[in-house]
mmCIF file of C-alpha atoms and ligand atoms in Angstrom:
data_model
loop_
_atom_site.group_PDB
_atom_site.id
_atom_site.type_symbol
_atom_site.label_atom_id
_atom_site.label_comp_id
_atom_site.label_asym_id
_atom_site.label_seq_id
_atom_site.Cartn_x
_atom_site.Cartn_y
_atom_site.Cartn_z
ATOM 1 C CA MET A 1 128.376 81.766 96.872
ATOM 2 C CA PRO A 2 131.272 83.912 95.384
ATOM 3 C CA LYS A 3 130.836 82.107 92.420
ATOM 4 C CA LEU A 4 127.176 82.696 92.032
ATOM 5 C CA LYS A 5 127.929 86.339 92.578
ATOM 6 C CA TYR A 6 130.492 86.262 89.824
ATOM 7 C CA LEU A 7 127.885 84.634 87.618
ATOM 8 C CA THR A 8 125.320 87.167 88.356
ATOM 9 C CA ALA A 9 127.708 90.075 87.735
ATOM 10 C CA LEU A 10 128.653 88.270 84.292
ATOM 11 C CA LEU A 11 125.083 88.058 83.242
ATOM 12 C CA LEU A 12 124.345 91.676 84.262
ATOM 13 C CA VAL A 13 127.224 92.837 81.829
ATOM 14 C CA LEU A 14 126.033 90.644 79.153
ATOM 15 C CA THR A 15 122.495 91.969 79.551
ATOM 16 C CA LEU A 16 123.701 95.592 79.433
ATOM 17 C CA VAL A 17 125.786 95.066 76.325
ATOM 18 C CA ALA A 18 122.749 93.127 74.966
ATOM 19 C CA CYS A 19 120.412 96.095 75.466
ATOM 20 C CA GLY A 20 122.740 98.612 74.690
ATOM 21 C CA ASP A 21 120.340 99.961 71.820
ATOM 22 C CA ASP A 22 119.255 103.270 72.946
ATOM 23 C CA LYS A 23 115.851 104.522 74.160
ATOM 24 C CA LYS A 24 114.708 107.700 72.487
ATOM 25 C CA GLU A 25 115.664 109.802 75.424
ATOM 26 C CA ASP A 26 119.247 109.462 74.466
ATOM 27 C CA LYS A 27 120.197 111.356 71.375
ATOM 28 C CA LYS A 28 124.100 110.914 71.703
ATOM 29 C CA GLN A 29 126.268 108.829 69.413
ATOM 30 C CA PRO A 30 126.938 105.365 70.520
ATOM 31 C CA VAL A 31 130.119 104.738 72.479
ATOM 32 C CA ALA A 32 133.395 103.344 71.249
ATOM 33 C CA LYS A 33 133.138 99.562 70.820
ATOM 34 C CA LYS A 34 135.508 98.408 73.468
ATOM 35 C CA GLU A 35 134.315 100.477 76.366
ATOM 36 C CA THR A 36 131.819 98.726 78.516
ATOM 37 C CA VAL A 37 128.464 100.357 78.100
ATOM 38 C CA LYS A 38 127.038 101.670 81.415
ATOM 39 C CA LYS A 39 123.477 102.486 81.140
ATOM 40 C CA GLU A 40 121.340 103.957 83.996
ATOM 41 C CA PHE A 41 118.225 105.956 83.841
ATOM 42 C CA GLY A 42 117.849 105.335 80.342
ATOM 43 C CA PHE A 43 120.860 107.164 79.506
ATOM 44 C CA VAL A 44 124.380 105.897 78.218
ATOM 45 C CA LEU A 45 126.611 107.290 81.148
ATOM 46 C CA ASN A 46 129.641 106.861 78.974
ATOM 47 C CA ASN A 47 128.405 109.899 77.068
ATOM 48 C CA TYR A 48 128.466 112.300 79.922
ATOM 49 C CA HIS A 49 130.573 113.514 82.798
ATOM 50 C CA VAL A 50 128.534 111.969 85.759
ATOM 51 C CA VAL A 51 128.527 113.400 88.986
ATOM 52 C CA HIS A 52 126.573 111.388 91.908
ATOM 53 C CA ASP A 53 125.766 113.135 95.061
ATOM 54 C CA THR A 54 123.186 113.326 97.893
ATOM 55 C CA ILE A 55 120.757 115.965 98.935
ATOM 56 C CA LYS A 56 122.310 117.994 101.674
ATOM 57 C CA ASN A 57 120.622 119.895 104.419
ATOM 58 C CA GLY A 58 119.543 123.326 102.942
ATOM 59 C CA ASP A 59 119.718 122.013 99.416
ATOM 60 C CA THR A 60 116.920 122.889 97.127
ATOM 61 C CA PHE A 61 116.372 122.098 93.442
ATOM 62 C CA GLY A 62 116.605 125.726 92.404
ATOM 63 C CA GLY A 63 119.881 126.122 94.746
ATOM 64 C CA LEU A 64 121.428 123.052 92.822
ATOM 65 C CA LEU A 65 120.812 124.449 89.548
ATOM 66 C CA GLN A 66 122.445 127.715 90.501
ATOM 67 C CA LYS A 67 125.436 125.786 91.633
ATOM 68 C CA GLN A 68 125.549 124.510 88.148
ATOM 69 C CA GLY A 69 125.506 128.054 86.597
ATOM 70 C CA TYR A 70 121.929 128.595 86.179
ATOM 71 C CA SER A 71 120.588 132.201 86.677
ATOM 72 C CA ALA A 72 117.696 132.875 88.716
ATOM 73 C CA SER A 73 115.442 133.414 85.662
ATOM 74 C CA ASP A 74 116.812 130.056 83.977
ATOM 75 C CA VAL A 75 115.839 128.324 87.449
ATOM 76 C CA TYR A 76 112.116 129.993 87.290
ATOM 77 C CA ASN A 77 111.878 128.836 83.577
ATOM 78 C CA VAL A 78 112.930 125.337 84.520
ATOM 79 C CA THR A 79 110.731 124.867 87.561
ATOM 80 C CA GLU A 80 107.831 126.522 85.969
ATOM 81 C CA ALA A 81 108.279 124.076 82.798
ATOM 82 C CA ILE A 82 108.475 120.921 85.257
ATOM 83 C CA ARG A 83 105.957 122.139 87.804
ATOM 84 C CA ASP A 84 103.308 119.556 86.811
ATOM 85 C CA SER A 85 105.483 116.542 86.604
ATOM 86 C CA PHE A 86 107.905 117.038 89.465
ATOM 87 C CA ASN A 87 107.114 118.374 92.928
ATOM 88 C CA LEU A 88 110.206 120.207 93.905
ATOM 89 C CA ARG A 89 109.177 120.176 97.596
ATOM 90 C CA ASN A 90 109.516 116.613 97.516
ATOM 91 C CA ILE A 91 113.322 116.695 97.815
ATOM 92 C CA ARG A 92 114.381 114.898 100.873
ATOM 93 C CA ILE A 93 117.909 115.207 102.521
ATOM 94 C CA GLY A 94 119.852 112.256 101.955
ATOM 95 C CA LYS A 95 118.280 111.035 98.954
ATOM 96 C CA PRO A 96 120.914 110.342 95.948
ATOM 97 C CA TYR A 97 120.989 112.628 92.790
ATOM 98 C CA THR A 98 123.096 112.397 89.604
ATOM 99 C CA LEU A 99 123.959 115.202 87.346
ATOM 100 C CA LEU A 100 124.732 114.241 83.722
ATOM 101 C CA LYS A 101 126.951 116.973 82.290
ATOM 102 C CA ASN A 102 128.195 117.593 78.643
ATOM 103 C CA LYS A 103 131.402 115.539 78.388
ATOM 104 C CA LYS A 104 133.222 117.897 76.320
ATOM 105 C CA ASN A 105 131.909 121.155 78.497
ATOM 106 C CA PRO A 106 131.658 119.758 82.084
ATOM 107 C CA ASP A 107 130.122 123.144 83.077
ATOM 108 C CA SER A 108 127.074 122.467 81.006
ATOM 109 C CA LEU A 109 124.430 120.470 83.056
ATOM 110 C CA GLU A 110 122.275 118.464 80.773
ATOM 111 C CA VAL A 111 120.273 116.027 82.869
ATOM 112 C CA PHE A 112 119.277 116.044 86.675
ATOM 113 C CA VAL A 113 118.172 112.788 88.057
ATOM 114 C CA TYR A 114 116.664 112.668 91.639
ATOM 115 C CA GLU A 115 116.134 109.210 93.034
ATOM 116 C CA ALA A 116 113.042 109.413 95.291
ATOM 117 C CA ASP A 117 113.500 105.782 96.532
ATOM 118 C CA ARG A 118 115.334 102.643 95.507
ATOM 119 C CA LEU A 119 112.646 101.889 92.848
ATOM 120 C CA ASN A 120 111.468 105.392 91.380
ATOM 121 C CA TYR A 121 113.380 108.192 90.052
ATOM 122 C CA TYR A 122 112.626 111.506 88.328
ATOM 123 C CA VAL A 123 114.418 112.789 85.376
ATOM 124 C CA ILE A 124 114.594 116.451 84.675
ATOM 125 C CA ASP A 125 115.920 116.808 81.101
ATOM 126 C CA LEU A 126 117.537 120.202 80.444
ATOM 127 C CA ARG A 127 118.876 119.539 77.132
ATOM 128 C CA ASP A 128 115.921 121.419 75.088
ATOM 129 C CA SER A 129 115.374 125.098 75.422
ATOM 130 C CA ILE A 130 112.222 123.787 77.711
ATOM 131 C CA ALA A 131 112.968 121.472 80.297
ATOM 132 C CA LYS A 132 110.946 118.618 80.774
ATOM 133 C CA ALA A 133 110.495 116.039 83.807
ATOM 134 C CA TYR A 134 109.275 112.574 84.024
ATOM 135 C CA LYS A 135 109.100 109.784 86.615
ATOM 136 C CA ARG A 136 110.603 106.435 85.910
ATOM 137 C CA SER A 137 110.737 103.048 87.883
ATOM 138 C CA ARG A 138 113.572 100.773 87.837
ATOM 139 C CA PRO A 139 112.580 97.435 86.617
ATOM 140 C CA LEU A 140 111.583 94.907 89.245
ATOM 141 C CA THR A 141 112.005 91.344 88.789
ATOM 142 C CA ILE A 142 111.307 88.230 90.731
ATOM 143 C CA LYS A 143 113.995 85.431 91.120
ATOM 144 C CA ARG A 144 112.888 81.933 92.440
ATOM 145 C CA ARG A 145 115.106 80.076 94.555
ATOM 146 C CA THR A 146 114.843 76.846 96.775
ATOM 147 C CA ILE A 147 117.182 77.071 99.867
ATOM 148 C CA ALA A 148 117.610 74.477 102.861
ATOM 149 C CA ALA A 149 119.356 74.947 106.061
ATOM 150 C CA ALA A 150 119.675 73.621 109.518
ATOM 151 C CA ILE A 151 118.863 75.922 112.224
ATOM 152 C CA GLU A 152 122.097 77.846 113.711
ATOM 153 C CA GLY A 153 121.329 79.906 116.751
ATOM 154 C CA SER A 154 117.932 81.004 115.782
ATOM 155 C CA LEU A 155 115.483 80.684 113.068
ATOM 156 C CA SER A 156 115.992 84.531 112.092
ATOM 157 C CA LYS A 157 119.776 84.260 112.176
ATOM 158 C CA THR A 158 119.672 81.294 109.929
ATOM 159 C CA VAL A 159 117.427 82.862 107.644
ATOM 160 C CA GLN A 160 119.788 86.242 107.725
ATOM 161 C CA ASN A 161 122.581 83.933 107.129
ATOM 162 C CA LEU A 162 120.960 82.457 103.796
ATOM 163 C CA GLY A 163 120.644 86.167 102.723
ATOM 164 C CA ALA A 164 116.882 86.341 102.791
ATOM 165 C CA SER A 165 114.480 89.022 104.146
ATOM 166 C CA ALA A 166 113.536 89.054 107.755
ATOM 167 C CA ALA A 167 110.000 88.624 106.407
ATOM 168 C CA LEU A 168 110.583 84.814 105.609
ATOM 169 C CA THR A 169 111.209 84.313 109.420
ATOM 170 C CA GLN A 170 108.005 86.161 109.947
ATOM 171 C CA GLU A 171 105.981 84.095 107.474
ATOM 172 C CA LEU A 172 107.286 80.868 108.306
ATOM 173 C CA SER A 173 106.287 81.447 111.916
ATOM 174 C CA GLU A 174 102.938 82.438 110.776
ATOM 175 C CA ILE A 175 102.650 79.422 108.564
ATOM 176 C CA TYR A 176 103.798 76.820 111.351
ATOM 177 C CA ALA A 177 102.077 78.848 114.159
ATOM 178 C CA TRP A 178 99.573 75.988 114.484
ATOM 179 C CA SER A 179 101.883 73.080 113.971
ATOM 180 C CA ILE A 180 105.328 73.776 115.202
ATOM 181 C CA ASP A 181 106.147 75.040 118.646
ATOM 182 C CA PHE A 182 108.751 77.713 117.888
ATOM 183 C CA PHE A 183 109.812 77.701 121.620
ATOM 184 C CA LYS A 184 110.993 74.340 121.252
ATOM 185 C CA ILE A 185 113.088 74.656 118.100
ATOM 186 C CA GLN A 186 116.523 73.643 118.575
ATOM 187 C CA LYS A 187 120.036 73.523 116.942
ATOM 188 C CA GLY A 188 120.135 71.024 114.131
ATOM 189 C CA ASP A 189 116.382 71.217 113.200
ATOM 190 C CA LYS A 190 116.049 71.810 109.591
ATOM 191 C CA PHE A 191 113.993 73.717 107.099
ATOM 192 C CA ALA A 192 113.663 74.231 103.310
ATOM 193 C CA VAL A 193 111.611 76.670 101.460
ATOM 194 C CA THR A 194 111.145 77.776 97.760
ATOM 195 C CA ILE A 195 110.859 81.519 97.625
ATOM 196 C CA ASN A 196 110.284 84.194 95.091
ATOM 197 C CA GLU A 197 112.255 87.292 95.827
ATOM 198 C CA ARG A 198 111.997 90.967 94.371
ATOM 199 C CA TYR A 199 114.978 92.547 92.885
ATOM 200 C CA ILE A 200 115.309 96.134 91.751
ATOM 201 C CA SER A 201 117.224 96.170 88.178
ATOM 202 C CA ASP A 202 118.032 92.655 88.559
ATOM 203 C CA THR A 203 120.738 93.298 91.166
ATOM 204 C CA ILE A 204 119.444 95.216 94.396
ATOM 205 C CA TYR A 205 117.767 92.804 96.743
ATOM 206 C CA ALA A 206 114.327 94.093 97.753
ATOM 207 C CA GLY A 207 112.593 91.502 99.847
ATOM 208 C CA LEU A 208 110.293 88.583 99.831
ATOM 209 C CA GLU A 209 107.488 88.141 97.363
ATOM 210 C CA SER A 210 106.057 84.988 98.213
ATOM 211 C CA ILE A 211 106.718 81.511 99.390
ATOM 212 C CA GLU A 212 105.812 78.713 97.222
ATOM 213 C CA ALA A 213 106.635 75.610 99.479
ATOM 214 C CA ALA A 214 108.286 74.765 102.673
ATOM 215 C CA TYR A 215 108.886 72.011 105.134
ATOM 216 C CA PHE A 216 110.083 72.346 108.572
ATOM 217 C CA GLU A 217 111.919 69.370 110.629
ATOM 218 C CA THR A 218 112.004 69.406 114.312
ATOM 219 C CA ARG A 219 113.515 66.376 116.067
ATOM 220 C CA GLY A 220 113.115 64.193 112.884
ATOM 221 C CA ASN A 221 109.469 65.254 112.366
ATOM 222 C CA LYS A 222 108.945 66.864 108.947
ATOM 223 C CA LYS A 223 106.155 69.126 108.204
ATOM 224 C CA TYR A 224 105.517 70.422 104.811
ATOM 225 C CA ALA A 225 103.483 73.311 103.879
ATOM 226 C CA PHE A 226 101.931 74.363 100.409
ATOM 227 C CA PRO A 227 99.892 77.473 100.068
ATOM 228 C CA PHE A 228 96.577 76.880 98.018
ATOM 229 C CA LYS A 229 93.494 78.353 97.311
ATOM 230 C CA GLN A 230 90.539 76.064 97.447
ATOM 231 C CA ASP A 231 88.098 78.391 95.790
ATOM 232 C CA PRO A 232 89.881 80.557 93.067
ATOM 233 C CA GLU A 233 86.813 83.213 93.274
ATOM 234 C CA LYS A 234 87.716 83.812 96.872
ATOM 235 C CA ASN A 235 91.148 85.358 97.883
ATOM 236 C CA LEU A 236 91.787 82.869 100.565
ATOM 237 C CA THR A 237 95.038 81.062 100.768
ATOM 238 C CA ASP A 238 95.597 78.439 103.259
ATOM 239 C CA TYR A 239 98.642 76.158 103.901
ATOM 240 C CA TYR A 240 98.240 72.357 103.379
ATOM 241 C CA ASP A 241 100.608 69.419 103.988
ATOM 242 C CA GLU A 242 101.582 66.802 101.528
ATOM 243 C CA GLU A 243 98.269 64.927 102.162
ATOM 244 C CA ALA A 244 96.143 68.123 101.724
ATOM 245 C CA LYS A 245 95.597 68.427 105.588
ATOM 246 C CA VAL A 246 95.263 72.030 106.569
ATOM 247 C CA LEU A 247 98.091 73.432 108.966
ATOM 248 C CA ARG A 248 95.855 75.679 110.398
ATOM 249 C CA SER A 249 94.175 74.530 113.596
ATOM 250 C CA MET A 250 91.659 76.288 116.002
ATOM 251 C CA PHE A 251 94.439 77.381 118.502
ATOM 252 C CA LEU A 252 97.574 78.875 118.016
ATOM 253 C CA LYS A 253 100.719 77.272 119.567
ATOM 254 C CA ALA A 254 101.547 80.211 121.796
ATOM 255 C CA PRO A 255 100.043 83.371 122.666
ATOM 256 C CA LEU A 256 103.387 85.494 121.728
ATOM 257 C CA LYS A 257 105.363 85.297 118.594
ATOM 258 C CA TYR A 258 108.829 85.036 119.875
ATOM 259 C CA SER A 259 109.905 84.373 123.611
ATOM 260 C CA ARG A 260 110.651 81.474 125.788
ATOM 261 C CA ILE A 261 108.748 79.263 128.054
ATOM 262 C CA SER A 262 109.766 80.381 131.586
ATOM 263 C CA SER A 263 107.618 77.945 133.696
ATOM 264 C CA ARG A 264 105.373 75.188 132.629
ATOM 265 C CA PHE A 265 102.242 73.985 133.877
ATOM 266 C CA SER A 266 102.772 71.528 136.818
ATOM 267 C CA PRO A 267 100.762 70.392 139.953
ATOM 268 C CA ARG A 268 103.609 71.641 142.033
ATOM 269 C CA ARG A 269 105.927 74.443 141.916
ATOM 270 C CA PHE A 270 107.719 76.745 144.202
ATOM 271 C CA HIS A 271 105.968 80.150 143.875
ATOM 272 C CA PRO A 272 108.679 82.892 143.106
ATOM 273 C CA VAL A 273 106.685 85.477 144.974
ATOM 274 C CA GLN A 274 104.647 83.755 147.325
ATOM 275 C CA LYS A 275 107.568 81.623 148.385
ATOM 276 C CA ARG A 276 105.614 78.581 148.784
ATOM 277 C CA TRP A 277 104.743 75.134 146.956
ATOM 278 C CA LYS A 278 101.605 75.299 145.044
ATOM 279 C CA ALA A 279 100.300 74.123 141.757
ATOM 280 C CA HIS A 280 101.106 76.338 138.561
ATOM 281 C CA LYS A 281 97.966 75.854 136.388
ATOM 282 C CA GLY A 282 99.362 77.792 133.252
ATOM 283 C CA THR A 283 102.351 78.141 130.823
ATOM 284 C CA ASP A 284 104.490 81.308 131.568
ATOM 285 C CA TYR A 285 105.986 83.033 128.498
ATOM 286 C CA ALA A 286 108.780 85.469 129.239
ATOM 287 C CA ALA A 287 108.913 88.285 127.059
ATOM 288 C CA PRO A 288 109.928 92.104 127.034
ATOM 289 C CA ARG A 289 107.270 94.488 128.483
ATOM 290 C CA GLY A 290 105.006 95.697 125.948
ATOM 291 C CA THR A 291 105.367 92.511 123.360
ATOM 292 C CA PRO A 292 101.776 92.124 122.019
ATOM 293 C CA ILE A 293 99.746 89.235 123.348
ATOM 294 C CA MET A 294 97.525 87.452 120.822
ATOM 295 C CA ALA A 295 94.248 85.583 121.393
ATOM 296 C CA THR A 296 95.045 81.899 120.580
ATOM 297 C CA ALA A 297 91.693 81.401 119.125
ATOM 298 C CA SER A 298 88.492 83.247 118.243
ATOM 299 C CA GLY A 299 86.006 83.991 120.639
ATOM 300 C CA LYS A 300 84.196 86.347 123.142
ATOM 301 C CA VAL A 301 85.930 88.120 125.938
ATOM 302 C CA ILE A 302 84.314 87.309 129.041
ATOM 303 C CA ALA A 303 86.448 89.011 131.285
ATOM 304 C CA ALA A 304 88.932 91.989 131.203
ATOM 305 C CA GLY A 305 90.138 93.582 134.391
ATOM 306 C CA TYR A 306 92.303 93.500 137.171
ATOM 307 C CA THR A 307 92.918 91.482 140.470
ATOM 308 C CA SER A 308 95.610 91.515 142.810
ATOM 309 C CA GLY A 309 96.904 88.106 141.727
ATOM 310 C CA ASN A 310 96.230 88.072 138.156
ATOM 311 C CA GLY A 311 97.177 91.670 137.539
ATOM 312 C CA ASN A 312 95.519 93.105 134.185
ATOM 313 C CA TYR A 313 94.042 89.767 132.710
ATOM 314 C CA VAL A 314 91.829 88.975 129.627
ATOM 315 C CA LYS A 315 89.614 85.742 129.698
ATOM 316 C CA ILE A 316 88.168 84.462 126.218
ATOM 317 C CA LYS A 317 85.541 81.817 125.899
ATOM 318 C CA HIS A 318 86.253 80.002 122.384
ATOM 319 C CA ASN A 319 83.053 77.780 122.321
ATOM 320 C CA SER A 320 81.366 75.368 124.876
ATOM 321 C CA THR A 321 84.530 73.307 125.301
ATOM 322 C CA TYR A 322 87.433 75.748 125.283
ATOM 323 C CA THR A 323 88.527 78.803 127.442
ATOM 324 C CA THR A 324 91.653 80.771 127.615
ATOM 325 C CA GLN A 325 93.157 83.296 130.162
ATOM 326 C CA TYR A 326 96.188 85.655 129.818
ATOM 327 C CA LEU A 327 97.691 87.280 132.902
ATOM 328 C CA HIS A 328 99.919 90.002 134.045
ATOM 329 C CA MET A 329 99.369 92.344 131.061
ATOM 330 C CA SER A 330 100.846 95.962 131.294
ATOM 331 C CA LYS A 331 97.857 97.084 129.170
ATOM 332 C CA ILE A 332 94.635 95.280 128.120
ATOM 333 C CA LYS A 333 93.604 96.047 124.574
ATOM 334 C CA VAL A 334 90.217 94.675 124.629
ATOM 335 C CA ARG A 335 86.700 95.089 126.340
ATOM 336 C CA ARG A 336 84.480 92.563 128.011
ATOM 337 C CA GLY A 337 81.835 91.432 125.521
ATOM 338 C CA GLN A 338 83.937 92.052 122.680
ATOM 339 C CA TYR A 339 84.469 89.399 119.939
ATOM 340 C CA VAL A 340 88.198 88.676 118.899
ATOM 341 C CA ASN A 341 89.595 86.817 116.142
ATOM 342 C CA GLN A 342 92.719 84.396 116.203
ATOM 343 C CA GLY A 343 95.857 86.227 116.490
ATOM 344 C CA ASP A 344 94.254 89.585 117.464
ATOM 345 C CA VAL A 345 96.255 91.529 120.088
ATOM 346 C CA ILE A 346 94.336 91.423 123.143
ATOM 347 C CA GLY A 347 97.021 93.191 125.500
ATOM 348 C CA LEU A 348 100.700 93.904 126.025
ATOM 349 C CA VAL A 349 103.007 91.792 128.260
ATOM 350 C CA GLY A 350 103.770 93.385 131.603
ATOM 351 C CA SER A 351 104.335 92.070 135.275
ATOM 352 C CA THR A 352 101.193 93.287 137.264
ATOM 353 C CA GLY A 353 99.730 91.284 140.004
ATOM 354 C CA LEU A 354 101.898 88.457 141.207
ATOM 355 C CA ALA A 355 104.770 88.324 138.988
ATOM 356 C CA THR A 356 108.628 88.650 139.206
ATOM 357 C CA GLY A 357 109.312 89.890 135.630
ATOM 358 C CA PRO A 358 107.500 90.711 132.413
ATOM 359 C CA HIS A 359 105.638 87.424 131.221
ATOM 360 C CA VAL A 360 102.194 86.158 130.080
ATOM 361 C CA CYS A 361 100.936 83.265 132.086
ATOM 362 C CA TYR A 362 98.573 81.396 129.553
ATOM 363 C CA ARG A 363 95.909 79.204 131.125
ATOM 364 C CA PHE A 364 93.680 76.784 129.283
ATOM 365 C CA TRP A 365 90.453 75.255 130.018
ATOM 366 C CA LYS A 366 88.822 72.285 128.602
ATOM 367 C CA ASN A 367 85.250 71.528 129.525
ATOM 368 C CA GLY A 368 85.542 73.812 132.771
ATOM 369 C CA VAL A 369 89.011 71.932 133.832
ATOM 370 C CA GLN A 370 92.244 73.746 133.744
ATOM 371 C CA VAL A 371 94.537 71.565 131.585
ATOM 372 C CA ASP A 372 98.092 71.916 130.080
ATOM 373 C CA ALA A 373 97.601 73.750 126.792
ATOM 374 C CA LEU A 374 100.732 72.381 125.574
ATOM 375 C CA LYS A 375 99.322 68.806 125.825
ATOM 376 C CA GLN A 376 96.268 69.185 124.299
ATOM 377 C CA LYS A 377 95.373 67.773 120.873
ATOM 378 C CA LEU A 378 93.454 70.495 119.211
ATOM 379 C CA PRO A 379 91.085 70.372 116.476
ATOM 380 C CA SER A 380 92.179 71.576 113.076
ATOM 381 C CA SER A 381 90.099 74.028 110.760
ATOM 382 C CA LYS A 382 88.340 73.362 107.879
ATOM 383 C CA PRO A 383 89.714 70.730 105.689
ATOM 384 C CA MET A 384 90.191 70.780 102.083
ATOM 385 C CA ALA A 385 86.958 70.004 99.991
ATOM 386 C CA LYS A 386 87.387 66.737 97.859
ATOM 387 C CA LYS A 387 86.731 68.361 94.597
ATOM 388 C CA TYR A 388 89.937 70.540 95.038
ATOM 389 C CA LYS A 389 92.281 67.775 96.060
ATOM 390 C CA PRO A 390 93.264 66.422 92.694
ATOM 391 C CA ALA A 391 94.369 70.022 91.638
ATOM 392 C CA PHE A 392 96.384 70.435 94.865
ATOM 393 C CA MET A 393 98.142 67.136 94.584
ATOM 394 C CA GLN A 394 99.248 67.843 91.051
ATOM 395 C CA HIS A 395 100.238 71.472 92.019
ATOM 396 C CA MET A 396 101.928 70.119 95.238
ATOM 397 C CA LYS A 397 103.952 67.281 93.807
ATOM 398 C CA PRO A 398 106.876 68.877 91.697
ATOM 399 C CA LEU A 399 107.259 71.515 94.588
ATOM 400 C CA LYS A 400 107.768 68.738 97.168
ATOM 401 C CA LYS A 401 110.257 66.998 94.724
ATOM 402 C CA GLU A 402 112.101 70.238 94.385
ATOM 403 C CA LEU A 403 112.237 70.520 98.249
ATOM 404 C CA ASP A 404 113.288 66.970 98.879
ATOM 405 C CA SER A 405 116.113 67.103 96.320
ATOM 406 C CA ILE A 406 117.667 70.259 97.550
ATOM 407 C CA SER A 407 117.545 69.009 101.082
ATOM 408 C CA ASN A 408 119.198 65.733 100.007
ATOM 409 C CA ILE A 409 122.169 67.744 98.446
ATOM 410 C CA THR A 410 122.412 70.113 101.396
ATOM 411 C CA PHE A 411 122.074 67.584 104.125
ATOM 412 C CA LYS A 412 123.934 64.890 102.661
ATOM 413 C CA LYS A 413 127.058 63.783 104.342
HETATM 414 ZN ZN1 LIG B 1 102.088 81.239 135.350
#
């Protein structure tokens, strides 16, 4: 890793030197040859006396100018001149600004740069008799990389260790929501992804742009996922495996994103509240109170109410075969008769009814019989149309090769 950083830094320096030719904004003489050219906001900083600061409580643009020796009428003229291009009221506490002052005469402020966010900044050019202001954005670049790792601790921790955005954890758990039980992920499970990431000015990491390919391996079982649009006309991307089988299925693996299974479906268990042996015809997912509960499949809400045992609960009929139910909610978010989509939030985790702590008891019916949701072989959603398959295979093969070769390198012992 340090080597990579050094390389990036070196490349950056080379780039800066290479694009040392000036934009129109800078009228100063080029700097002496041996000095490293530092360029920012479209100015060669070497030509100025540079002051970096942040907006403090009580600071105003006018006040900052006055501190630089501007009279009240100068401030008025400047603010009038730039009024249309820079809203002075938008100056926020904590935002960085930069003063470019004349190198020979540090009392003379020439340029004021206000950074609205990491990407956008405003330049207030005070060099001419009439001030001008304009907005610029730092260049956003996309960098692509393929990474592979074994799970250490948790998926989010592992992703963090790879220097990737938390959004990657989120995306992966969504891509695999139908095919991998994230509650069963264990140490040593592996994954590899090819991702595109955003960088501001080539150096400042600005998050995940997209995933091109992925595989996830749990207990030796490898699941590939490649995003693909079947119909380029429609903006519908789905994920397919290496055989063009769609990953999405009719049901999500669980009604919650992150939690743990606290009690499984069993014909006999000791009830923690009632203190007696009885069947547990559901799967309990423990999670903090208020965690959103999702409909595991689309359907019609056929019950939403309260009983002393269930607490606040919701029951959804998905089709003539399947029905699901969600118990002990702190809050119900749907009404009886309402249609919900897969993944819609139908309530929040709580401990109403017969419950010792916050959890959702997830119940599953197949043809009117309560069954263990975790043991069902559930139907997939729409398969890929035959006519798109050749294009998909052609698109997928090099991506798969990339994932495989990086995992060969990473996991080879
Ligand atoms: Zn339960």
